[in-house]
mmCIF file of C-alpha atoms in Angstrom:
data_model
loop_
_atom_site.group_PDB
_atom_site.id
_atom_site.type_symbol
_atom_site.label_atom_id
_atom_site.label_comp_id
_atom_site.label_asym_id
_atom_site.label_seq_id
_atom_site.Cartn_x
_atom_site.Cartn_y
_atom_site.Cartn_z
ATOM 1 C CA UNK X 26 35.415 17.987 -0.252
ATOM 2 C CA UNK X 27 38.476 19.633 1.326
ATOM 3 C CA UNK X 28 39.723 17.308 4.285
ATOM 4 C CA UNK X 29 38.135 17.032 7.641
ATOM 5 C CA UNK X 30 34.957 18.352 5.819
ATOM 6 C CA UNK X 31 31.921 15.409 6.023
ATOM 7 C CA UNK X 32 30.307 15.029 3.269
ATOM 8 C CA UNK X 33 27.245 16.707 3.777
ATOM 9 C CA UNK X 34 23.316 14.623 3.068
ATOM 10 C CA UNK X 35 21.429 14.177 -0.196
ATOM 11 C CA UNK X 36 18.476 16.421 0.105
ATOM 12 C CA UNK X 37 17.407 16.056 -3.570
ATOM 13 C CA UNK X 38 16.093 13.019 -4.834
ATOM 14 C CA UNK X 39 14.516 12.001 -8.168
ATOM 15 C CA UNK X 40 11.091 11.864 -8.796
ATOM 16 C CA UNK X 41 9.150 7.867 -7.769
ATOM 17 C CA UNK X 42 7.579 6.058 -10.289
ATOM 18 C CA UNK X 43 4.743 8.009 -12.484
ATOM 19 C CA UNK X 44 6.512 11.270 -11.488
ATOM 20 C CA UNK X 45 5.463 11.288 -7.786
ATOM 21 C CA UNK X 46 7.727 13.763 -6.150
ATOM 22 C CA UNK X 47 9.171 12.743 -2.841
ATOM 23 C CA UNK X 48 10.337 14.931 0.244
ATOM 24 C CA UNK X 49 13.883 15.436 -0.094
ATOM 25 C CA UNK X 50 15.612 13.428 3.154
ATOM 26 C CA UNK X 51 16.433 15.469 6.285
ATOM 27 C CA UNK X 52 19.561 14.523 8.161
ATOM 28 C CA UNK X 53 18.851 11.595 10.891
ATOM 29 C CA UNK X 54 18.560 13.049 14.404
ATOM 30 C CA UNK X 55 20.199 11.118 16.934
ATOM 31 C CA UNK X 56 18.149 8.356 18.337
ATOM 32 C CA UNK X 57 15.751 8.588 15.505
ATOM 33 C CA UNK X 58 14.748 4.958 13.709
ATOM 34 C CA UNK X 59 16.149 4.475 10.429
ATOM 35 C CA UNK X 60 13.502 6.106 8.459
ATOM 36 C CA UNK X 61 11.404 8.153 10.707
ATOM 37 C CA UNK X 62 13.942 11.311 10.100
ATOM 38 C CA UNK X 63 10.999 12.704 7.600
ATOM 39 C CA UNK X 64 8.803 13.289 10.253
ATOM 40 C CA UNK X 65 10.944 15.720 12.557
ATOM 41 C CA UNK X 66 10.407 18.041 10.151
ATOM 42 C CA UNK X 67 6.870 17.258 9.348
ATOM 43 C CA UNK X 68 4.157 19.624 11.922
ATOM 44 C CA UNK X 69 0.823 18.213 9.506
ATOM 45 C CA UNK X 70 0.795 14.887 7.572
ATOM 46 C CA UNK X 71 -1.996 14.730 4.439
ATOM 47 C CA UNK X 72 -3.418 10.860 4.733
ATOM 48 C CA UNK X 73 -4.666 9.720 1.044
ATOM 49 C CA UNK X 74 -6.725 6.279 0.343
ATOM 50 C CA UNK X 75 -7.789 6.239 -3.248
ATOM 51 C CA UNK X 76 -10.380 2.604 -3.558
ATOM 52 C CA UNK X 77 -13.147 2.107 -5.983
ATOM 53 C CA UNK X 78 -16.379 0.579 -4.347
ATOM 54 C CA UNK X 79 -17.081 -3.104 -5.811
ATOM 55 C CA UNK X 80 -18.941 -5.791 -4.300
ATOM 56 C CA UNK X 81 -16.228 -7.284 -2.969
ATOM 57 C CA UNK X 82 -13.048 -5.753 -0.353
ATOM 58 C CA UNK X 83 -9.764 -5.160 -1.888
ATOM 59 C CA UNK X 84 -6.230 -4.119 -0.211
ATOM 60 C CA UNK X 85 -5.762 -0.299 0.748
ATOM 61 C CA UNK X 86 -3.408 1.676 -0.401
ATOM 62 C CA UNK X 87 -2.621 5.141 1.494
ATOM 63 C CA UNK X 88 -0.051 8.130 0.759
ATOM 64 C CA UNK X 89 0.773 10.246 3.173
ATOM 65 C CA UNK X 90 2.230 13.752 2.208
ATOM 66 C CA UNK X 91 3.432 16.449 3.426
ATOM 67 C CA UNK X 92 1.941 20.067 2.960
ATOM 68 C CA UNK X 93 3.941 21.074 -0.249
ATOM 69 C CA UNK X 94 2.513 17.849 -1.910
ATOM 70 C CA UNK X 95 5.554 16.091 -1.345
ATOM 71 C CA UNK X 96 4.915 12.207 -0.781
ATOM 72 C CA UNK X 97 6.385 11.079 2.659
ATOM 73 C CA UNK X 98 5.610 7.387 2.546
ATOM 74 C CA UNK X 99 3.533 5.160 0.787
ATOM 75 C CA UNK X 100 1.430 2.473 2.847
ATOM 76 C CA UNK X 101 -0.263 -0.871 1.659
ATOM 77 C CA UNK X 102 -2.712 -3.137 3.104
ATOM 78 C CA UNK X 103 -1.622 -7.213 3.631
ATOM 79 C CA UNK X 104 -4.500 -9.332 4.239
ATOM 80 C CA UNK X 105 -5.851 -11.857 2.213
ATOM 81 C CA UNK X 106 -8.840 -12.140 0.412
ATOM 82 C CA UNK X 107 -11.351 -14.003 3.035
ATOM 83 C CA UNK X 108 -9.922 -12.380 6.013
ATOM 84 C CA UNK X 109 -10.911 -8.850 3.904
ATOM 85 C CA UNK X 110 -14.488 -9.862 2.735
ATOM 86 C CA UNK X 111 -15.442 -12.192 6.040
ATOM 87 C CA UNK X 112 -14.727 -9.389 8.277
ATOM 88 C CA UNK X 113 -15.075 -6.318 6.697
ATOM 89 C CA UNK X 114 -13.746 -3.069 8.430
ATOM 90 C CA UNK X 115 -13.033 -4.798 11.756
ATOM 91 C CA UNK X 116 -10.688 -7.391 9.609
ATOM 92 C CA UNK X 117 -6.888 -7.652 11.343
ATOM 93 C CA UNK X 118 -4.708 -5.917 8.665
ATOM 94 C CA UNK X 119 -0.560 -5.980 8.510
ATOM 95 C CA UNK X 120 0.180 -2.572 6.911
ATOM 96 C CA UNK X 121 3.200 -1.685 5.349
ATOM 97 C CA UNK X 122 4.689 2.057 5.527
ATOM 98 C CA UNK X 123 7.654 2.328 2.731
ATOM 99 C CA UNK X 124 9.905 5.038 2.210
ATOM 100 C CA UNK X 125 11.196 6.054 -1.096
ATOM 101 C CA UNK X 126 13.743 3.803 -1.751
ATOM 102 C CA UNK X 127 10.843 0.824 -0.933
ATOM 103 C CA UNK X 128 12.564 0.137 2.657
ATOM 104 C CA UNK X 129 9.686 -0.542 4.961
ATOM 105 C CA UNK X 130 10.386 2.077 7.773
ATOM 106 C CA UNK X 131 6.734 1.634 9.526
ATOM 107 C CA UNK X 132 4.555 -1.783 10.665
ATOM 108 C CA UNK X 133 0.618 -1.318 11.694
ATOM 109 C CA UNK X 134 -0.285 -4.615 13.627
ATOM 110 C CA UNK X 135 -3.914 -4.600 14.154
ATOM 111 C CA UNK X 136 -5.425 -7.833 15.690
ATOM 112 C CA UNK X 137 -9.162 -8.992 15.707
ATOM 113 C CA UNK X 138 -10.892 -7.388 18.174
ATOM 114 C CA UNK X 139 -14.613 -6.092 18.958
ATOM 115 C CA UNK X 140 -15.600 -1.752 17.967
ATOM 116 C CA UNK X 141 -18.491 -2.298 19.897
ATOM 117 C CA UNK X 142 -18.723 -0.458 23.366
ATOM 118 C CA UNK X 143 -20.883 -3.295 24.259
ATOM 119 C CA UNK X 144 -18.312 -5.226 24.835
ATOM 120 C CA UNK X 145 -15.623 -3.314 26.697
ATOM 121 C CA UNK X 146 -13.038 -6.262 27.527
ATOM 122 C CA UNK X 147 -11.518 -6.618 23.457
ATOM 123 C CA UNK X 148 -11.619 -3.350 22.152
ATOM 124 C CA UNK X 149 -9.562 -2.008 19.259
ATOM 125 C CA UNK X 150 -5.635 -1.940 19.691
ATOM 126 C CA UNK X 151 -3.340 -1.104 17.377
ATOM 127 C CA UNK X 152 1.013 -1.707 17.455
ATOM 128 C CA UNK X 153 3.089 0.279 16.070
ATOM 129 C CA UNK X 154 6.632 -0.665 14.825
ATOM 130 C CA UNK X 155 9.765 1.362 13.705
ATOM 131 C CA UNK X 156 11.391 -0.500 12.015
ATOM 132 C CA UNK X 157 9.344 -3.611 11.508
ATOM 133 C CA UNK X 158 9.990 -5.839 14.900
ATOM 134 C CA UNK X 159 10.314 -2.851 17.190
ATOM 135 C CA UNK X 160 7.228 -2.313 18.911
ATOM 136 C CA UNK X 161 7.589 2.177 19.387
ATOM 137 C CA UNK X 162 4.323 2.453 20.807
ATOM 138 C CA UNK X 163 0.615 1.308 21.193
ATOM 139 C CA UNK X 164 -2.672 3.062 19.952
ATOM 140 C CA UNK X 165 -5.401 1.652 22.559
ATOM 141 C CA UNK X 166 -9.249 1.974 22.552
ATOM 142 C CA UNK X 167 -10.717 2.753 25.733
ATOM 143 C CA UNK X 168 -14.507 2.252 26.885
ATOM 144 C CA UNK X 169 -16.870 5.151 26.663
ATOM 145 C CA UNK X 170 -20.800 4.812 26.045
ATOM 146 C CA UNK X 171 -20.779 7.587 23.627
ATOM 147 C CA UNK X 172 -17.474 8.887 22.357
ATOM 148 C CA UNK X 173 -14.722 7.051 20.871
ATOM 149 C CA UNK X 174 -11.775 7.725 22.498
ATOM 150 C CA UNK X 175 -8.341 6.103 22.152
ATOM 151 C CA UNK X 176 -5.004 6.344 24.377
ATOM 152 C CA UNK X 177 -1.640 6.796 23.159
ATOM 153 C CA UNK X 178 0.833 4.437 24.592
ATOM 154 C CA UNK X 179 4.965 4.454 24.258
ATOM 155 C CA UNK X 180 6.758 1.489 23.611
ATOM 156 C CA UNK X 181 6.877 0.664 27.817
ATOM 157 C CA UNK X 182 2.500 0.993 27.636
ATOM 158 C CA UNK X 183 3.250 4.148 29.176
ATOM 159 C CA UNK X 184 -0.075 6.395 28.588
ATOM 160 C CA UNK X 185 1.170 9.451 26.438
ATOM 161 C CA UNK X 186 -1.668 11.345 24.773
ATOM 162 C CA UNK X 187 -5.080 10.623 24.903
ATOM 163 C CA UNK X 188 -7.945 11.030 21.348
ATOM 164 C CA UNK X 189 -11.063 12.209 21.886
ATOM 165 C CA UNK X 190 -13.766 12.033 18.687
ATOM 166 C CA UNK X 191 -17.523 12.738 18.130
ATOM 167 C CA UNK X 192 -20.349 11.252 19.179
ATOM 168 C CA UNK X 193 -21.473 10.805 16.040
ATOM 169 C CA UNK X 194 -18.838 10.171 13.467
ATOM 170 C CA UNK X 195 -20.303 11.120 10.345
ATOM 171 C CA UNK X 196 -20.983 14.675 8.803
ATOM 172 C CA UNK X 197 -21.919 16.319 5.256
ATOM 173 C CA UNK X 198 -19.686 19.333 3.729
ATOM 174 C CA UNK X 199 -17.568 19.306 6.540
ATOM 175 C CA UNK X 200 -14.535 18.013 8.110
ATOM 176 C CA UNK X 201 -14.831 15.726 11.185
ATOM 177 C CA UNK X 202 -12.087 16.010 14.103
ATOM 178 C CA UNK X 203 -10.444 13.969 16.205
ATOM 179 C CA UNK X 204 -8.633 15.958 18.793
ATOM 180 C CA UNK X 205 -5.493 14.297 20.488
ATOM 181 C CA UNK X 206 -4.834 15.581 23.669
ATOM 182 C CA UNK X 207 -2.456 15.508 26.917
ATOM 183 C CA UNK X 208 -3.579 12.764 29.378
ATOM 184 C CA UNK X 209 -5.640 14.509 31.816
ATOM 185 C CA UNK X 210 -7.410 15.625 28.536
ATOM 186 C CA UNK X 211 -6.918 19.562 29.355
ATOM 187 C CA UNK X 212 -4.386 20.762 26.485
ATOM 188 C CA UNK X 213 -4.701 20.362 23.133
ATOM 189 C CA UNK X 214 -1.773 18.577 21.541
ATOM 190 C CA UNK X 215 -3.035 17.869 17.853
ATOM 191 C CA UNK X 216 -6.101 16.796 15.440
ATOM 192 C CA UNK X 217 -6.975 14.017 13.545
ATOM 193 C CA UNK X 218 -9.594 14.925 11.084
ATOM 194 C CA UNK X 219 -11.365 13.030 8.402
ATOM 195 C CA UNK X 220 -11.428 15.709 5.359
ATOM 196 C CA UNK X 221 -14.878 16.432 3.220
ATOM 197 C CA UNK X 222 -13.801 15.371 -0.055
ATOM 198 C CA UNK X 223 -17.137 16.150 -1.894
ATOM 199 C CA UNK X 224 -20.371 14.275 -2.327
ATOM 200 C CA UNK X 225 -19.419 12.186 -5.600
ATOM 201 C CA UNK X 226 -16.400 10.857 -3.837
ATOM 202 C CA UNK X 227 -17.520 10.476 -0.670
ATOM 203 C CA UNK X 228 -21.025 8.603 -1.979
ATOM 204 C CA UNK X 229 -19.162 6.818 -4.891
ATOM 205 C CA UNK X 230 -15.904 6.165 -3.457
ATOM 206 C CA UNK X 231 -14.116 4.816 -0.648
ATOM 207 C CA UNK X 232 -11.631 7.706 -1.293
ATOM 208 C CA UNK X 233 -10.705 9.394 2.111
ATOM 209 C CA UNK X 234 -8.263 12.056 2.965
ATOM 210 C CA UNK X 235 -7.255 12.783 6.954
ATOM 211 C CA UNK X 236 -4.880 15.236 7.986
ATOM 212 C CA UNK X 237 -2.979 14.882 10.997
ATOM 213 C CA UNK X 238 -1.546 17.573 12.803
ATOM 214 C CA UNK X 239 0.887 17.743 15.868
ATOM 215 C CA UNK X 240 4.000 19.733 17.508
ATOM 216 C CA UNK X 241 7.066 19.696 15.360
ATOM 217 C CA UNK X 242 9.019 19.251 18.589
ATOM 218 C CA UNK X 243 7.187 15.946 19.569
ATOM 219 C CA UNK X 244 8.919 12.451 19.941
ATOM 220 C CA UNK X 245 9.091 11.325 16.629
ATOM 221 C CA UNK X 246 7.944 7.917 17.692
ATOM 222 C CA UNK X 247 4.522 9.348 18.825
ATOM 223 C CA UNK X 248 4.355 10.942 15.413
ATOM 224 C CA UNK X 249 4.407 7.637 13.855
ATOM 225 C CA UNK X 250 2.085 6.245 16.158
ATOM 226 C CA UNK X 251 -0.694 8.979 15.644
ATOM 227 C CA UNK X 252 -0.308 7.886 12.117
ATOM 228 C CA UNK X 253 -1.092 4.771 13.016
ATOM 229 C CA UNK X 254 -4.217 5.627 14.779
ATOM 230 C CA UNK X 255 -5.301 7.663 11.727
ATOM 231 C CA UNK X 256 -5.424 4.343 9.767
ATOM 232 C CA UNK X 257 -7.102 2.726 12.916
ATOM 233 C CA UNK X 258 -10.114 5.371 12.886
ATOM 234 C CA UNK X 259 -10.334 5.130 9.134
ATOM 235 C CA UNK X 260 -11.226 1.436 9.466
ATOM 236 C CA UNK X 261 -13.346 1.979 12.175
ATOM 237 C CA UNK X 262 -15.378 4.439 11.245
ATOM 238 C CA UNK X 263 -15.007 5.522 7.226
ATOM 239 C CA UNK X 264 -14.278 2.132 5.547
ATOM 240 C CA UNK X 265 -16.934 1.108 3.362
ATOM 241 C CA UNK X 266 -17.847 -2.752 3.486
ATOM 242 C CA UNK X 267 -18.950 -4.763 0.942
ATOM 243 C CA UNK X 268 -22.335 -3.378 1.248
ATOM 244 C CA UNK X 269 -21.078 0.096 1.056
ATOM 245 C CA UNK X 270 -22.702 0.810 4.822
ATOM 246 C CA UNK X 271 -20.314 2.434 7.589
ATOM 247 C CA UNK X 272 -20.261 2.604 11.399
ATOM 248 C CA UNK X 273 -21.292 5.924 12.504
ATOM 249 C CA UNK X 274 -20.178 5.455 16.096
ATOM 250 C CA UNK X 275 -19.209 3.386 19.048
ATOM 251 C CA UNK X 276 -22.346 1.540 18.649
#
């Protein structure tokens, strides 16, 4: 490079393992966390879980894509076996979100809590960290009798964006949505929607793809944490137990 010149970023890197092609690496913005420079440029995020249904719960495992195919991160379930088949979908889970080079970028905490809108004082709550220690923002069930809603919090619990689902949160041949929204609930800001895959997959599988969609200009801390709540409503609402039943709603 002639002097005074920088040296400019790699934007082409080789394929993962099995020849998974990854999303070449934007420059980091300033203030962005270390890893979290993918999604600046990322307006729609395709949410993958590939799991066979057996009589007992195994680990997810999640890629998340962007809309040429290109794998963004790759996410893995950490609990152990009895906290996985004692409590089914409303188990605690530790996910890990890891960037190409294996560097965890993203944390999902989820605690043990109640789904139930019977009982409105421990309901869901999910934190989100970026990197792993640094709390970026909160994904917090609130208490409706028929909906499920969720509120989008900031690192400071600061309400950001609210979710708003269906009353009934299960469909056939069609996609189910999850609109995000500002906080007074008047604008649409994005979508979360749980994709039709087909009826052998969706009967025979616990194979689930989402889609989440939001501005290209928003904080790219809230984009994490709306991936977060993605992997929040796919345990509430579309993991399969051991005896391959799902909730269909806040009850």
């Amino acid at each position: 490079m002639p002097p005074g010149l920088a040296v400019p970023p790699v934007q082409n890197q080789p394929p993962g393992n099995g020849g998974v092609i990854w999303m070449p690496a934007p420059p980091p913005p300033l203030y962005c966390p270390p890893g979290l420079e993918y999604l600046t440029q990322v307006p729609v995020a395709q949410l993958g879980k590939a799991k066979i249904i057996t009589g007992f719960e195994t680990n997810n495992k999640y890629e998340i894509k962007n809309t040429l195919g290109q794998r963004v991160y790759f996410a893995a379930e950490d609990t152990d076996f009895c906290t996985r088949n004692c409590c089914g979908p409303s188990r605690p889970f530790n996910i890990h979100i890891l960037d190409n080079l294996g560097h965890e970028v993203i944390n999902l905490q989820r605690p043990l809590r109640c789904s139930s809108c019977c009982f409105p004082c421990c309901l869901q709550e999910l934190e989100v960290q970026a990197p792993p220690g640094t709390p970026v923002g909160y994904v917090v069930q609130n208490w409706h009798p028929c909906l499920p809603k969720f509120t989008i919090q900031d690192e400071k619990r600061t309400d950001i964006l609210k979710i708003i689902g269906p009353c009934v949160v299960c469909s056939c041949c069609e996609d189910i949505n999850f609109e995000v929204k500002s906080i007074d609930e008047t604008l649409p800001v994005g979508r979360i929607s749980k994709q039709w895959t087909g009826f052998v997959k969706e009967v025979f599988t616990d194979a689930d793809n989402f889609g989440i969609t939001f501005p290209m200009d928003l904080d790219v801390k809230m984009k994490a944490v709306m991936i977060g709540a993605c992997f929040l409503i796919d345990f509430m609402f579309f993991e399969h137990g051991a005896d391959n039943k799902q909730q269909a709603g806040v009850w």
